[in-house]
Amino acid sequence: MLLVFTAATVNESSNSAATTTSPREKGDVIKLGFIPLTDCAPIVMAKELGLFTKYGLNVEVTKEASWANVRDKILTGELDGAHCLFSMPFSVYTGVGGKAGSEMKIAMVLNNNGQAITLSKDFCGKVGFKQTNKVAGVVAAKQKAEKEVTFAMTFPGGTHDIWLRYWLAAAGINQKTSKIITIPPPQMVANMKVGNMDGYCVGEPWGGVAVKQNVGFTEISTQDIWKHHPEKALVVNKGFSEGRREELKLVMKAVLEACKWLDNRANRKKAAAIIGKQQYVNAPADVIEARLMGDYNLGCDQGTQIYTDDYMLFHRGGDTNLPRKSHAIWFMAQYMRFDYLQSAPDYKAIADKLIMQDLYIEVAKSMNIKIPADDMKPFTLTIDKAVFDPNSPGDYLKLAKK
């Protein structure tokens, strides 16, 4: 039996929500949502450290049930913004994960790295950390015996979905013979415990919690798929971004200060204790802290993997937070690669429409934060050394689909 405890998760690609303007006016409470994941920390800590108050803002942060729930509330204006999957606005706009044409705006990136693919303990001893060459054979054997292998992610076209599919492709696993289901992040471990999936991709701490509970083990971390990949973003309602622009800039300043604070390793123990509380992530602080520090107990007698410069990062001297249009184009190219879309979207026009890069640059400059100059330049994925040129996604797809 699939353990899904909220109706909001039943149809993750529902077309029910349409874009509206924010119903609240200037000076009203600003509502920001989050999903119980370690990388909600910039929004939670901006609240806990009093940074929103410092900038004269009345901000309420609310725990949400699923990414579909976040999507719908942003589009209707019930939330002004949220901690959100970087790729969700592109998934929704293209119709992969919502009503095509619905606009969710990206103000800034919140973090890099720090997600993981967890495999069930049933695979223990059969594959090891990052041994994708062995995974394909084990999965094939299981498929032959049981006809189907099930993996889980958190939202169609979301970052976790694409990390999972990219890894499956790199491991030589036929996605068409595998079942991929959608489960909200906090419910991953419980569903694996009762055998509802063989593997899942989600953000921390739910990879670490599976290890702690001896439910599964870390097969690969997403920084080993793409070092310093974009992960979560501050995504806002279109009406809020247009009608309360000055307040949005203050929200961004508070969150940027929180990102800087979080990248001071001396602060991470305190952060773990706070975000682990029931009203936030509701998970053991020691698990959150360990992976925040780059100390990964992999489980399944694989030992410990120490990340020194590519664990979960929130600022990186400004390199993290710029929302890059090239990254948006990469995700949309994956929608084509993995058959979510049958015809190429207008990559650049969509990226221009949904990414508020000029606003981010304005805010960053006012805070003397470095502006990276690498957007729209080719970059290389870590796992397979594939080079992506955002100016030629069609050429990339010709090679990727071979």
Coordinates of C-alpha atoms in Angstrom, one line a residue:
M1 CA 0.0 0.0 0.0
L2 CA 1.3 3.4 -1.0
L3 CA 1.7 5.6 2.1
V4 CA 0.6 9.0 0.8
F5 CA -1.1 11.0 3.5
T6 CA -2.4 14.1 1.7
A7 CA -4.8 14.7 -1.2
A8 CA -2.6 17.4 -2.5
T9 CA -0.1 14.8 -3.7
V10 CA -2.5 12.8 -5.7
N11 CA -2.1 14.7 -9.0
E12 CA 1.2 16.4 -9.1
S13 CA 0.7 17.6 -12.7
S14 CA -2.8 18.9 -12.0
N15 CA -4.1 21.7 -14.3
S16 CA -6.4 23.0 -11.6
A17 CA -4.4 26.1 -10.6
A18 CA -4.2 29.2 -12.8
T19 CA -1.9 32.2 -12.3
T20 CA -3.5 35.1 -10.5
T21 CA -2.2 38.3 -8.8
S22 CA -1.4 38.3 -5.1
P23 CA -4.6 39.2 -3.2
R24 CA -2.7 41.1 -0.5
E25 CA -1.4 44.6 -0.6
K26 CA 1.8 46.4 0.2
G27 CA 2.5 46.3 3.9
D28 CA 0.5 43.1 4.6
V29 CA 2.1 39.9 5.9
I30 CA 4.3 38.2 3.3
K31 CA 3.6 34.4 3.2
L32 CA 6.5 32.2 2.3
G33 CA 6.1 28.4 2.1
F34 CA 8.7 25.6 2.5
I35 CA 8.8 21.8 2.2
P36 CA 10.5 19.9 5.1
L37 CA 14.0 19.6 3.6
T38 CA 17.3 20.7 4.9
D39 CA 17.6 23.3 2.1
C40 CA 14.6 25.2 3.4
A41 CA 17.3 26.6 5.7
P42 CA 17.7 30.1 4.1
I43 CA 14.0 30.9 4.5
V44 CA 13.7 29.4 8.0
M45 CA 16.9 31.0 9.3
A46 CA 16.1 34.4 7.8
K47 CA 13.0 34.1 10.0
E48 CA 14.7 32.7 13.1
L49 CA 17.6 35.1 12.9
G50 CA 15.3 38.1 12.7
L51 CA 16.6 39.1 9.3
F52 CA 13.1 39.7 7.8
T53 CA 12.3 41.9 10.8
K54 CA 15.7 43.7 10.3
Y55 CA 14.4 44.8 6.8
G56 CA 11.0 45.9 8.2
L57 CA 9.1 42.9 6.9
N58 CA 6.3 40.9 8.5
V59 CA 7.0 37.4 7.0
E60 CA 5.1 34.3 7.9
V61 CA 6.8 30.9 7.0
T62 CA 4.5 27.9 6.5
K63 CA 5.2 24.2 6.2
E64 CA 3.6 22.8 3.0
A65 CA 2.5 19.2 2.3
S66 CA 3.9 18.7 -1.2
W67 CA 5.4 20.4 -4.2
A68 CA 2.0 20.3 -6.0
N69 CA 0.6 22.1 -2.9
V70 CA 3.4 24.8 -3.2
R71 CA 2.7 25.2 -6.9
D72 CA -1.0 25.7 -6.5
K73 CA -0.6 28.2 -3.6
I74 CA 1.9 30.3 -5.5
L75 CA -0.2 30.4 -8.6
T76 CA -3.3 31.4 -6.7
G77 CA -1.5 33.9 -4.5
E78 CA -2.2 32.1 -1.3
L79 CA 1.6 32.1 -0.9
D80 CA 3.6 35.1 -2.1
G81 CA 6.6 32.8 -2.5
A82 CA 8.3 29.7 -1.4
H83 CA 11.4 27.5 -1.1
C84 CA 10.9 25.7 -4.4
L85 CA 12.5 23.2 -6.8
F86 CA 14.6 25.3 -9.3
S87 CA 13.1 23.6 -12.3
M88 CA 9.5 23.7 -11.1
P89 CA 8.6 27.0 -12.9
F90 CA 9.8 25.5 -16.2
S91 CA 8.0 22.2 -15.6
V92 CA 4.8 24.0 -14.9
Y93 CA 5.1 26.6 -17.7
T94 CA 5.7 23.9 -20.3
G95 CA 2.8 21.7 -19.0
V96 CA 5.0 18.9 -17.6
G97 CA 4.0 19.6 -14.0
G98 CA 1.0 21.9 -14.3
K99 CA -1.2 24.0 -16.5
A100 CA 0.9 25.2 -19.5
G101 CA 1.6 28.9 -19.5
S102 CA 1.2 29.3 -15.7
E103 CA 3.9 31.7 -14.5
M104 CA 6.0 31.2 -11.4
K105 CA 9.0 33.6 -11.1
I106 CA 12.5 32.8 -9.9
A107 CA 14.0 35.5 -7.8
M108 CA 17.2 33.8 -6.7
V109 CA 18.8 30.4 -6.1
L110 CA 18.9 29.1 -2.5
N111 CA 21.5 26.3 -2.6
N112 CA 23.7 24.0 -4.6
N113 CA 24.2 20.2 -4.1
G114 CA 23.0 18.1 -1.2
Q115 CA 20.4 15.7 -2.7
A116 CA 20.8 12.0 -3.0
I117 CA 19.6 8.8 -4.6
T118 CA 18.9 6.2 -2.0
L119 CA 18.5 2.5 -2.8
S120 CA 16.7 -0.1 -0.7
K121 CA 18.7 -2.2 1.7
D122 CA 17.7 -5.1 -0.5
F123 CA 20.5 -4.0 -2.8
C124 CA 23.1 -4.0 0.0
G125 CA 26.2 -5.9 -1.0
K126 CA 25.2 -5.9 -4.6
V127 CA 26.1 -2.4 -5.5
G128 CA 28.3 0.3 -3.9
F129 CA 28.7 4.0 -3.8
K130 CA 28.6 5.5 -7.3
Q131 CA 29.0 2.0 -8.9
T132 CA 26.6 2.8 -11.7
N133 CA 28.1 0.1 -13.9
K134 CA 26.9 -2.5 -11.3
V135 CA 23.5 -1.0 -10.7
A136 CA 22.2 -1.7 -14.2
G137 CA 22.9 -5.4 -13.9
V138 CA 21.3 -5.7 -10.4
V139 CA 18.2 -3.8 -11.6
A140 CA 18.0 -5.9 -14.8
A141 CA 18.1 -9.1 -12.6
K142 CA 15.3 -7.7 -10.4
Q143 CA 13.2 -6.7 -13.4
K144 CA 13.6 -10.2 -14.8
A145 CA 12.5 -11.8 -11.6
E146 CA 9.8 -9.4 -10.6
K147 CA 9.0 -7.7 -13.9
E148 CA 9.1 -4.2 -12.5
V149 CA 11.4 -2.0 -10.5
T150 CA 10.0 1.2 -8.8
F151 CA 11.8 4.4 -8.2
A152 CA 10.3 7.6 -6.6
M153 CA 10.9 11.3 -7.0
T154 CA 9.0 14.4 -5.8
F155 CA 7.5 16.3 -8.7
P156 CA 7.3 15.7 -12.5
G157 CA 10.1 17.7 -14.1
G158 CA 11.4 18.8 -10.7
T159 CA 15.1 18.6 -9.8
H160 CA 14.8 15.3 -8.0
D161 CA 13.0 13.8 -11.0
I162 CA 15.7 14.9 -13.4
W163 CA 18.6 13.8 -11.1
L164 CA 16.9 10.4 -10.9
R165 CA 16.4 10.1 -14.7
Y166 CA 19.8 11.3 -15.5
W167 CA 21.4 8.8 -13.1
L168 CA 19.2 6.0 -14.6
A169 CA 20.4 6.9 -18.1
A170 CA 24.1 7.0 -16.9
A171 CA 23.6 3.6 -15.2
G172 CA 22.2 2.2 -18.4
I173 CA 18.8 1.4 -16.9
N174 CA 15.9 1.5 -19.3
Q175 CA 13.4 4.0 -17.8
K176 CA 10.6 2.7 -19.9
T177 CA 10.8 -0.6 -18.1
S178 CA 11.0 1.0 -14.7
K179 CA 8.1 2.5 -12.8
I180 CA 8.7 6.1 -11.5
I181 CA 6.2 7.4 -8.9
T182 CA 5.7 10.7 -7.1
I183 CA 6.0 10.9 -3.3
P184 CA 6.4 14.0 -1.1
P185 CA 9.8 14.3 0.5
P186 CA 9.0 13.5 4.1
Q187 CA 7.1 10.4 3.1
M188 CA 10.0 8.7 1.2
V189 CA 11.5 6.8 4.1
A190 CA 8.2 5.4 5.3
N191 CA 7.3 4.3 1.8
M192 CA 10.6 2.5 1.3
K193 CA 10.3 0.9 4.7
V194 CA 7.1 -0.9 3.6
G195 CA 8.6 -1.8 0.2
N196 CA 6.8 0.6 -2.1
M197 CA 9.9 1.5 -4.0
D198 CA 13.4 0.2 -4.7
G199 CA 15.0 3.6 -4.8
Y200 CA 14.3 7.3 -4.6
C201 CA 15.8 10.7 -5.2
V202 CA 15.1 13.5 -2.7
G203 CA 16.8 16.2 -0.7
E204 CA 18.3 15.8 2.7
P205 CA 17.8 14.9 5.4
W206 CA 15.7 12.0 3.9
G207 CA 18.7 10.2 2.4
G208 CA 20.5 10.4 5.8
V209 CA 17.4 9.3 7.7
A210 CA 17.1 6.2 5.5
V211 CA 20.7 5.3 6.5
K212 CA 20.1 6.0 10.2
Q213 CA 17.0 3.8 10.2
N214 CA 18.7 1.1 8.2
V215 CA 16.0 1.3 5.5
G216 CA 18.3 2.1 2.6
F217 CA 21.8 3.4 1.6
T218 CA 23.2 6.3 -0.3
E219 CA 24.0 5.2 -3.8
I220 CA 25.1 8.6 -5.1
S221 CA 24.8 12.2 -4.1
T222 CA 23.7 14.7 -6.6
Q223 CA 26.9 16.7 -6.4
D224 CA 28.5 13.6 -8.0
I225 CA 26.0 13.9 -10.9
W226 CA 26.7 17.6 -11.4
K227 CA 29.0 19.5 -9.0
H228 CA 27.4 22.8 -7.8
H229 CA 24.1 22.2 -9.6
P230 CA 21.2 24.6 -8.9
E231 CA 18.7 23.0 -6.5
K232 CA 16.2 25.1 -4.7
A233 CA 15.1 28.7 -5.5
L234 CA 13.1 31.5 -4.1
V235 CA 10.1 31.3 -6.4
V236 CA 7.4 34.0 -6.2
N237 CA 3.9 34.7 -7.3
K238 CA 3.7 36.8 -10.5
G239 CA 1.5 39.4 -8.9
F240 CA 3.7 39.8 -5.9
S241 CA 6.8 40.2 -8.1
E242 CA 5.1 43.0 -10.0
G243 CA 3.0 44.7 -7.4
R244 CA 5.3 44.5 -4.4
R245 CA 8.7 44.7 -6.0
E246 CA 10.4 46.8 -3.3
E247 CA 9.3 44.3 -0.6
L248 CA 10.5 41.4 -2.7
K249 CA 14.0 43.0 -2.9
L250 CA 14.0 43.3 0.9
V251 CA 13.0 39.6 1.2
M252 CA 15.9 38.7 -1.1
K253 CA 18.3 40.7 1.0
A254 CA 17.2 38.9 4.2
V255 CA 17.5 35.5 2.5
L256 CA 20.9 36.4 1.0
E257 CA 22.1 37.3 4.5
A258 CA 20.8 34.0 5.8
C259 CA 22.7 32.2 2.9
K260 CA 25.9 33.9 3.9
W261 CA 25.4 32.9 7.6
L262 CA 24.7 29.3 6.6
D263 CA 27.9 29.0 4.6
N264 CA 29.9 29.8 7.8
R265 CA 30.5 26.2 9.0
A266 CA 30.6 27.4 12.6
N267 CA 26.9 28.1 12.3
R268 CA 25.7 24.8 10.9
K269 CA 25.3 23.0 14.2
K270 CA 22.9 25.7 15.3
A271 CA 21.1 25.7 12.0
A272 CA 20.7 21.9 12.2
A273 CA 19.2 22.1 15.7
I274 CA 16.7 24.8 14.6
I275 CA 15.5 23.4 11.2
G276 CA 15.3 19.9 12.7
K277 CA 12.4 21.1 15.0
Q278 CA 8.9 19.7 14.6
Q279 CA 7.6 22.9 13.0
Y280 CA 10.2 22.8 10.3
V281 CA 11.8 19.6 9.0
N282 CA 11.0 17.3 12.0
A283 CA 14.1 15.1 11.7
P284 CA 17.1 14.2 13.9
A285 CA 19.4 17.2 14.2
D286 CA 22.5 14.9 14.1
V287 CA 21.5 13.6 10.7
I288 CA 20.9 17.1 9.4
E289 CA 24.1 18.4 10.8
A290 CA 26.3 15.6 9.5
R291 CA 25.3 16.0 5.9
L292 CA 25.3 19.8 6.2
M293 CA 29.0 19.4 7.2
G294 CA 29.7 17.1 4.2
D295 CA 30.0 14.0 6.4
Y296 CA 28.0 11.3 4.7
N297 CA 27.5 7.9 6.4
L298 CA 26.6 6.0 3.3
G299 CA 25.0 3.0 5.0
C300 CA 25.2 -0.7 4.0
D301 CA 28.7 -1.0 5.3
Q302 CA 30.0 1.4 2.7
G303 CA 31.7 3.7 5.2
T304 CA 31.8 7.5 5.1
Q305 CA 32.2 9.9 2.2
I306 CA 33.6 13.3 3.2
Y307 CA 32.8 16.2 0.9
T308 CA 35.1 19.1 1.3
D309 CA 34.0 21.7 -1.2
D310 CA 30.8 20.4 -2.7
Y311 CA 28.5 19.6 0.2
M312 CA 25.3 21.6 0.5
L313 CA 26.2 25.2 -0.1
F314 CA 24.0 28.3 0.1
H315 CA 26.2 31.2 -1.1
R316 CA 29.7 30.3 -2.3
G317 CA 30.7 34.0 -2.3
G318 CA 27.8 34.8 -4.6
D319 CA 28.3 32.0 -7.1
T320 CA 25.3 30.1 -5.8
N321 CA 22.5 32.6 -5.8
L322 CA 22.5 34.0 -9.4
P323 CA 19.6 32.4 -11.2
R324 CA 21.1 31.3 -14.5
K325 CA 19.1 31.1 -17.7
S326 CA 21.6 28.4 -19.0
H327 CA 20.5 26.1 -16.2
A328 CA 16.8 26.7 -17.1
I329 CA 17.6 25.7 -20.7
W330 CA 19.4 22.6 -19.5
F331 CA 16.4 21.4 -17.5
M332 CA 14.0 22.0 -20.4
A333 CA 16.4 20.1 -22.7
Q334 CA 16.1 17.1 -20.3
Y335 CA 12.3 17.3 -20.7
M336 CA 12.9 16.7 -24.4
R337 CA 15.5 14.0 -23.7
F338 CA 13.3 12.1 -21.4
D339 CA 10.1 12.5 -23.5
Y340 CA 8.2 14.8 -21.3
L341 CA 7.9 17.1 -24.3
Q342 CA 7.4 16.1 -27.9
S343 CA 8.5 19.4 -29.4
A344 CA 11.2 21.8 -28.4
P345 CA 10.0 24.7 -26.2
D346 CA 11.2 28.3 -26.8
Y347 CA 14.1 27.8 -24.4
K348 CA 15.5 31.3 -24.2
A349 CA 12.1 33.1 -24.2
I350 CA 10.8 30.9 -21.3
A351 CA 14.0 31.5 -19.4
D352 CA 13.8 35.2 -19.9
K353 CA 10.2 35.3 -18.9
L354 CA 10.5 33.3 -15.7
I355 CA 13.9 34.2 -14.3
M356 CA 14.2 37.6 -12.7
Q357 CA 17.9 37.9 -13.3
D358 CA 18.0 41.7 -13.5
L359 CA 16.3 42.0 -10.2
Y360 CA 18.7 39.6 -8.6
I361 CA 21.7 41.6 -10.0
E362 CA 20.2 44.8 -8.7
V363 CA 19.9 43.4 -5.2
A364 CA 23.3 41.7 -5.2
K365 CA 25.0 44.8 -6.3
S366 CA 23.4 46.8 -3.5
M367 CA 24.9 44.3 -1.1
N368 CA 28.3 44.2 -2.8
I369 CA 27.8 40.5 -3.7
K370 CA 29.8 39.3 -6.6
I371 CA 27.9 38.7 -9.8
P372 CA 29.1 35.6 -11.7
A373 CA 29.9 36.1 -15.4
D374 CA 29.4 32.5 -16.5
D375 CA 25.7 32.4 -17.5
M376 CA 25.0 31.2 -21.1
K377 CA 28.4 29.6 -21.3
P378 CA 28.9 25.8 -21.8
F379 CA 29.3 23.7 -18.7
T380 CA 30.1 20.0 -18.0
L381 CA 28.2 17.4 -16.0
T382 CA 30.3 15.5 -13.5
I383 CA 28.9 11.9 -13.8
D384 CA 29.3 11.5 -17.6
K385 CA 31.4 14.5 -18.6
A386 CA 28.7 15.6 -21.0
V387 CA 29.1 19.2 -22.2
F388 CA 26.0 21.3 -22.4
D389 CA 26.0 24.5 -24.5
P390 CA 22.9 26.5 -23.6
N391 CA 23.1 28.2 -27.0
S392 CA 22.7 24.9 -28.8
P393 CA 20.3 22.6 -26.9
G394 CA 19.3 20.8 -30.1
D395 CA 22.9 19.7 -30.8
Y396 CA 23.2 18.4 -27.2
L397 CA 20.0 16.4 -27.6
K398 CA 21.2 14.7 -30.8
L399 CA 24.1 13.3 -28.8
A400 CA 22.2 12.6 -25.6
K401 CA 19.4 10.6 -27.3
K402 CA 21.8 8.3 -29.2

